[in-house]
CSV table of C-alpha atoms and ligand atoms in Angstrom, one decimal:
chain,number,residue,atom,x,y,z
T,316,MET,CA,188.1,176.6,46.4
T,317,LYS,CA,191.1,176.7,44.1
T,318,ILE,CA,191.7,175.1,40.9
T,319,ILE,CA,195.3,173.8,40.4
T,320,CYS,CA,196.5,172.6,37.1
T,321,ILE,CA,199.4,170.7,35.8
T,322,GLY,CA,200.9,171.5,32.5
T,323,ARG,CA,203.0,169.3,30.1
T,324,ASN,CA,202.0,165.9,31.8
T,325,TYR,CA,201.9,163.8,28.8
T,326,HIS,CA,205.0,163.2,26.4
T,327,ALA,CA,202.8,163.3,23.1
T,328,HIS,CA,201.2,166.5,24.1
T,329,ILE,CA,204.6,168.2,25.0
T,330,LYS,CA,205.8,167.1,21.6
T,331,GLU,CA,203.0,168.7,19.7
T,332,LEU,CA,203.6,171.7,21.3
T,333,GLY,CA,207.3,171.7,20.8
T,334,ASN,CA,207.7,172.0,24.5
T,335,ALA,CA,210.4,170.5,26.6
T,336,VAL,CA,209.8,167.7,29.4
T,337,PRO,CA,209.7,169.3,32.6
T,338,ALA,CA,212.3,168.3,35.4
T,339,GLU,CA,209.4,168.7,37.8
T,340,PRO,CA,205.7,169.2,37.6
T,341,VAL,CA,204.7,172.7,36.1
T,342,PHE,CA,201.8,174.1,38.0
T,343,PHE,CA,199.3,177.0,37.3
T,344,PHE,CA,196.0,178.3,38.9
T,345,LYS,CA,192.7,179.1,37.4
T,346,PRO,CA,190.3,181.2,39.8
T,347,ASP,CA,186.9,179.9,40.9
T,348,THR,CA,185.2,182.1,38.3
T,349,ALA,CA,186.8,179.8,35.6
T,350,LEU,CA,184.3,176.9,36.7
T,351,LEU,CA,181.6,176.2,34.3
T,352,THR,CA,179.2,173.5,35.6
T,353,ARG,CA,175.9,171.9,34.7
T,354,ASN,CA,176.8,171.6,30.9
T,355,ARG,CA,176.4,175.3,30.4
T,356,PRO,CA,177.8,176.6,27.1
T,357,PHE,CA,180.9,178.3,26.6
T,358,TYR,CA,180.8,181.8,25.1
T,359,TYR,CA,183.8,182.4,22.8
T,360,PRO,CA,185.7,185.5,24.4
T,361,GLU,CA,186.3,188.8,22.2
T,362,PHE,CA,190.2,188.8,23.7
T,363,SER,CA,191.4,185.5,21.8
T,364,SER,CA,190.8,184.1,18.2
T,365,ASP,CA,192.6,180.6,19.1
T,366,ILE,CA,190.9,178.9,22.1
T,367,HIS,CA,192.1,175.5,22.3
T,368,TYR,CA,190.3,172.5,24.0
T,369,GLU,CA,192.3,170.4,26.5
T,370,ILE,CA,190.6,167.4,28.1
T,371,GLU,CA,191.8,166.5,31.4
T,372,LEU,CA,191.1,164.2,34.4
T,373,VAL,CA,190.2,166.3,37.5
T,374,LEU,CA,190.7,165.2,41.2
T,375,LYS,CA,188.5,166.5,44.0
T,376,ILE,CA,190.4,167.0,47.1
T,377,CYS,CA,188.6,165.9,50.2
T,378,LYS,CA,190.8,166.9,53.2
T,379,VAL,CA,193.3,169.7,54.3
T,380,GLY,CA,196.9,168.6,53.4
T,381,LYS,CA,200.3,170.4,53.2
T,382,ASN,CA,203.7,168.6,52.5
T,383,ILE,CA,201.7,165.5,51.7
T,384,GLN,CA,203.9,162.3,51.3
T,385,THR,CA,203.4,160.6,47.9
T,386,ARG,CA,202.5,157.4,49.7
T,387,PHE,CA,199.5,158.9,51.5
T,388,ALA,CA,198.4,161.3,48.6
T,389,HIS,CA,195.7,158.8,47.4
T,390,THR,CA,193.8,159.4,50.6
T,391,TYR,CA,193.6,163.3,50.0
T,392,TYR,CA,191.3,162.9,46.8
T,393,ASP,CA,188.1,160.9,46.9
T,394,LYS,CA,186.4,161.8,43.6
T,395,ILE,CA,187.3,161.9,40.0
T,396,GLY,CA,185.8,164.1,37.1
T,397,VAL,CA,186.5,165.2,33.5
T,398,GLY,CA,187.1,169.0,32.5
T,399,ILE,CA,188.3,170.9,29.7
T,400,ASP,CA,191.3,173.4,30.4
T,401,PHE,CA,190.3,176.0,27.7
T,402,THR,CA,193.4,177.8,26.7
T,403,ALA,CA,193.9,181.0,24.8
T,404,ARG,CA,196.8,179.6,22.8
T,405,ASP,CA,197.5,183.1,21.1
T,406,ILE,CA,197.7,184.8,24.5
T,407,GLN,CA,199.9,181.8,25.9
T,408,ASP,CA,202.3,181.9,22.8
T,409,ARG,CA,202.8,185.7,23.5
T,410,ALA,CA,203.3,185.0,27.0
T,411,LYS,CA,205.8,182.2,26.5
T,412,LYS,CA,207.9,184.2,24.0
T,413,ALA,CA,208.1,187.1,26.5
T,414,GLY,CA,208.7,185.0,29.5
T,415,LEU,CA,205.6,186.2,31.1
T,416,PRO,CA,202.9,184.1,33.2
T,417,TRP,CA,200.0,182.3,31.4
T,418,PHE,CA,197.2,183.5,33.8
T,419,THR,CA,195.0,185.4,31.1
T,420,ALA,CA,195.7,182.6,28.6
T,421,LYS,CA,194.5,180.0,31.3
T,422,GLY,CA,192.5,181.7,34.0
T,423,PHE,CA,189.7,183.8,32.3
T,424,ASP,CA,186.0,183.3,33.0
T,425,GLN,CA,184.5,179.9,31.9
T,426,SER,CA,187.8,178.4,31.0
T,427,ALA,CA,187.2,175.3,33.1
T,428,PRO,CA,184.1,173.4,32.1
T,429,MET,CA,183.6,170.7,34.5
T,430,SER,CA,181.6,167.5,34.7
T,431,ASN,CA,180.1,165.8,38.0
T,432,PHE,CA,182.5,164.1,39.9
T,433,VAL,CA,182.3,160.2,40.6
T,434,PRO,CA,183.8,158.3,43.5
T,435,LYS,CA,187.3,157.3,43.0
T,436,SER,CA,186.1,153.9,44.1
T,437,ASP,CA,184.7,153.6,40.8
T,438,PHE,CA,188.2,152.7,39.3
T,439,PRO,CA,190.0,149.9,40.3
T,440,ASP,CA,193.2,151.5,39.2
T,441,PRO,CA,194.0,155.0,39.1
T,442,LYS,CA,197.0,154.4,37.2
T,443,ASP,CA,194.6,152.9,34.1
T,444,ILE,CA,191.8,155.1,33.4
T,445,ASN,CA,190.8,155.9,30.1
T,446,PHE,CA,189.3,159.3,29.1
T,447,SER,CA,188.4,161.1,25.8
T,448,LEU,CA,187.1,164.1,24.1
T,449,ARG,CA,184.9,164.2,21.1
T,450,LEU,CA,184.4,167.3,18.9
T,451,ASN,CA,181.2,167.3,17.0
T,452,GLY,CA,181.1,163.6,17.4
T,453,GLU,CA,184.6,163.1,16.1
T,454,SER,CA,187.0,161.6,18.9
T,455,VAL,CA,189.9,164.2,19.1
T,456,GLN,CA,191.8,163.3,22.3
T,457,GLN,CA,192.3,160.0,23.8
T,458,GLY,CA,194.2,159.6,27.4
T,459,ASN,CA,195.1,157.0,29.7
T,460,THR,CA,196.6,157.7,33.1
T,461,SER,CA,199.3,155.2,32.7
T,462,LEU,CA,200.9,157.5,30.2
T,463,MET,CA,201.1,160.5,32.7
T,464,ILE,CA,204.7,161.8,33.3
T,465,TYR,CA,203.5,162.5,37.0
T,466,PRO,CA,200.7,160.4,38.4
T,467,PHE,CA,198.1,161.5,40.5
T,468,ASP,CA,199.9,161.0,43.8
T,469,GLU,CA,203.1,162.6,42.7
T,470,ILE,CA,200.9,165.7,41.6
T,471,ILE,CA,199.4,166.0,45.1
T,472,ALA,CA,202.6,165.6,46.8
T,473,HIS,CA,204.4,168.1,44.8
T,474,ALA,CA,201.7,170.7,44.8
T,475,SER,CA,201.3,170.6,48.6
T,476,ARG,CA,204.8,171.6,49.0
T,477,PHE,CA,203.9,175.0,48.0
T,478,VAL,CA,200.2,175.4,48.6
T,479,THR,CA,197.9,173.9,51.3
T,480,LEU,CA,195.2,171.6,49.7
T,481,ARG,CA,191.7,172.3,51.0
T,482,THR,CA,188.6,170.0,50.9
T,483,GLY,CA,186.7,171.1,47.5
T,484,ASP,CA,190.0,172.1,45.7
T,485,MET,CA,190.3,170.7,42.3
T,486,ILE,CA,193.6,169.4,40.3
T,487,PHE,CA,193.5,169.3,36.5
T,488,THR,CA,195.9,166.4,35.9
T,489,GLY,CA,197.1,167.4,32.4
T,490,THR,CA,196.2,166.8,28.8
T,491,PRO,CA,197.0,164.1,26.4
T,492,ALA,CA,197.9,164.9,22.6
T,493,GLY,CA,195.3,166.2,20.2
T,494,VAL,CA,194.4,169.6,21.5
T,495,GLY,CA,193.2,171.9,18.9
T,496,PRO,CA,191.1,175.0,18.1
T,497,VAL,CA,187.2,175.4,18.9
T,498,ARG,CA,184.7,177.4,16.7
T,499,ILE,CA,181.4,178.9,17.6
T,500,GLY,CA,178.8,176.2,16.8
T,501,ASP,CA,181.2,173.3,17.9
T,502,VAL,CA,180.1,170.8,20.7
T,503,LEU,CA,182.6,169.2,23.0
T,504,GLU,CA,181.8,166.0,24.9
T,505,GLY,CA,184.1,164.5,27.8
T,506,TYR,CA,184.2,160.7,28.3
T,507,ILE,CA,185.6,158.5,31.1
T,508,GLU,CA,185.9,154.9,30.4
T,509,GLY,CA,183.4,155.4,27.4
T,510,GLU,CA,180.9,157.0,29.7
T,511,LYS,CA,179.5,160.5,28.7
T,512,MET,CA,180.3,163.0,31.5
T,513,LEU,CA,180.6,166.5,30.0
T,514,ASN,CA,178.9,168.3,27.2
T,515,CYS,CA,180.0,171.9,26.3
T,516,ALA,CA,178.6,173.8,23.4
T,517,VAL,CA,180.6,176.8,22.1
T,518,LYS,CA,178.6,179.8,21.5
E,1105,MG,MG1,196.1,171.8,30.4
């Protein structure tokens, strides 16, 4: 199983980090050891002092595919969940300045708290799904898939040009504006369409 993530997929988030709008989707990986399931706590790692939350909708791939055409891409995922793309922003900023890869900033253990998945048939329109994140009970991020630069089907089509997608793979589809730091003692809650899907305590 692999976790593919897209960066810079919402204009307002690109702006808040001072990045440029990409000419094509920007991808990176997290290893399977990044997964944090069943609402287990996240333990703040010693190598960073600026871990940020990024709430994202996540697709679950349901069949093998390579060079998938955009018009068929919707048949390659059958479930949707919500996850957090924890990012060591201090490490990422150093890597960006040096022109180096993001791996340690994004791929560390527990950097992908993940909810249970629900069938995509629960959502009448994949281009109009609301999701949000609360930090200690306060709403800090709200997203809607209509605001994505690259919608689900284009993400799948583009990623599959480079890597074969397999059953069970997950795709993090990008974060809306409002990212920020977490501290020990914080509680994060992820929602889809107002329904609580994910709880993550920072310890
Ligand atoms: Mg992200």
